[in-house]
């Protein structure tokens, strides 16, 4: 054994204690540090020949890299859609690495059984019936891609070909994926799957909305039928990233009864509306989908590398993702998890989710959702009161989309966002052709005090960007 490995093994409890202390210090300083510190590239580091041992590595990391890390686990990092990490989820994640299980096979089944239990809990939490099988994947992009892969197999069945066996060419290019405001990951998934980004047709939305117009969707389905384009996939949206808008799922399901398509629903963060009595109606019809994407590293507040993929068509899923090998055993009625997703070996993703659900239950996670919604509302009201800012959409759930009232040029918005990074991190976007900023609330730590601090920072910085300066 290399001398540093031997030494670290001999001092493991002490070294883990030192690591714990670093983690605790970081978390204690989370609300004090800039939300995104200014970037300055550290000196390049050559590949270490002998290394410095864990103690040396900790010291080096603390000095060089830790100060550059953002407070993305903290309460005012509202860019992208970025959840935090609950205390129990953090503990679960630590133990995931500690135990280093590979939960994909019944030959060593504790990890796999814990995943199945956690999936059943989450299925219930999102109001889904047992007709949906679930699987843990690395994020919503992979979840969307897996859903579309199962859809691809289903399309093959409709056309009398076997895509998993014969390749995507067997479909003859006749694939159409219809969506109102698809997340960018849908195009990426289509590229990966050989269906091609051009398979995606964006269907007009309702006026001043990101939700698909059901009448326009029906027209698109009729056009596909006229052109004998074969069955379609509809990628419906339950929570768009700019304005948290929801497609009318009931109207889409009614269209499916008439036109027969695969219904995939991207409910990456919007699925959590199921936890809020005032918003649950938005996803009440989720169960009818053929495949569903829900992200866990966003609103469940588990660390990165966690999402769920649900489908009513597990047999088709196993046809795509089966990984037959002599030592892995037959597929059977309940295929091992290795046969359901792109990865083979992987970490025990469910453990962080199991911990946070066991620790805080449905009610604790419902409270996170409600507090985030209240935070978004509060920020929305504050922005409405700042003359130089304009809300671009009502705050429907947890996202606030706003811009400069005059001349919202992308560079001015980027400068404003950069001015704000001590207090809040927001992302640039374009909504209905207008450059904008958006703040997404998904972190369990965010309080009304944080919202006041953000509003105060906006009031302080925005006047510099008002085109008629008052000073
Ligand atoms: C975040 C998000 C995705 C992609 O999620 P990743 O976890 O980044 O892969 C897909 N769809 C929606 C609606 C999202 O919000």
mmCIF file of C-alpha atoms and ligand atoms in Angstrom, residues 80-81 138-144 181-186 237-241 266-270 293 295-298 304 306-307 438, ligand 1:
data_model
loop_
_atom_site.group_PDB
_atom_site.id
_atom_site.type_symbol
_atom_site.label_atom_id
_atom_site.label_comp_id
_atom_site.label_asym_id
_atom_site.label_seq_id
_atom_site.Cartn_x
_atom_site.Cartn_y
_atom_site.Cartn_z
ATOM 1 C CA UNK A 80 -31.138 28.023 -13.105
ATOM 2 C CA UNK A 81 -33.408 25.812 -10.961
ATOM 3 C CA UNK A 138 -28.582 11.259 -12.800
ATOM 4 C CA UNK A 139 -30.837 14.212 -13.613
ATOM 5 C CA UNK A 140 -33.859 15.406 -15.541
ATOM 6 C CA UNK A 141 -31.982 15.453 -18.845
ATOM 7 C CA UNK A 142 -31.324 11.742 -18.541
ATOM 8 C CA UNK A 143 -34.873 11.181 -17.308
ATOM 9 C CA UNK A 144 -36.281 12.970 -20.367
ATOM 10 C CA UNK A 181 -42.191 25.148 -24.707
ATOM 11 C CA UNK A 182 -39.808 22.204 -24.532
ATOM 12 C CA UNK A 183 -36.870 22.313 -22.142
ATOM 13 C CA UNK A 184 -33.557 22.339 -23.998
ATOM 14 C CA UNK A 185 -32.862 18.821 -22.727
ATOM 15 C CA UNK A 186 -35.594 17.433 -25.003
ATOM 16 C CA UNK A 237 -44.602 20.519 -19.835
ATOM 17 C CA UNK A 238 -45.496 20.686 -16.169
ATOM 18 C CA UNK A 239 -43.423 23.649 -15.073
ATOM 19 C CA UNK A 240 -41.471 25.621 -17.680
ATOM 20 C CA UNK A 241 -38.198 27.135 -16.538
ATOM 21 C CA UNK A 266 -41.457 16.894 -18.206
ATOM 22 C CA UNK A 267 -42.367 17.653 -14.598
ATOM 23 C CA UNK A 268 -38.751 18.207 -13.536
ATOM 24 C CA UNK A 269 -39.638 20.693 -10.816
ATOM 25 C CA UNK A 270 -43.327 21.289 -11.532
ATOM 26 C CA UNK A 293 -39.540 13.122 -15.644
ATOM 27 C CA UNK A 295 -35.873 15.995 -10.842
ATOM 28 C CA UNK A 296 -34.911 15.345 -7.239
ATOM 29 C CA UNK A 297 -31.737 17.434 -7.038
ATOM 30 C CA UNK A 298 -33.925 20.478 -7.538
ATOM 31 C CA UNK A 304 -26.786 16.665 -7.389
ATOM 32 C CA UNK A 306 -30.633 12.502 -8.641
ATOM 33 C CA UNK A 307 -33.803 12.369 -10.711
ATOM 34 C CA UNK A 438 -35.259 34.916 -13.701
HETATM 35 C C1 LIG B 1 -33.774 21.396 -14.911
HETATM 36 C C2 LIG B 1 -34.722 20.906 -15.913
HETATM 37 C C3 LIG B 1 -34.362 19.909 -16.822
HETATM 38 C C4 LIG B 1 -32.961 19.337 -16.906
HETATM 39 O O1 LIG B 1 -32.534 18.924 -15.668
HETATM 40 P P1 LIG B 1 -31.051 18.480 -15.302
HETATM 41 O O2 LIG B 1 -31.230 17.967 -13.931
HETATM 42 O O3 LIG B 1 -30.221 19.716 -15.397
HETATM 43 O O4 LIG B 1 -30.618 17.445 -16.263
HETATM 44 C C5 LIG B 1 -35.340 19.464 -17.697
HETATM 45 N N1 LIG B 1 -36.570 19.990 -17.693
HETATM 46 C C6 LIG B 1 -36.933 20.973 -16.850
HETATM 47 C C7 LIG B 1 -38.331 21.515 -16.914
HETATM 48 C C8 LIG B 1 -36.029 21.460 -15.926
HETATM 49 O O5 LIG B 1 -36.394 22.420 -15.068
#
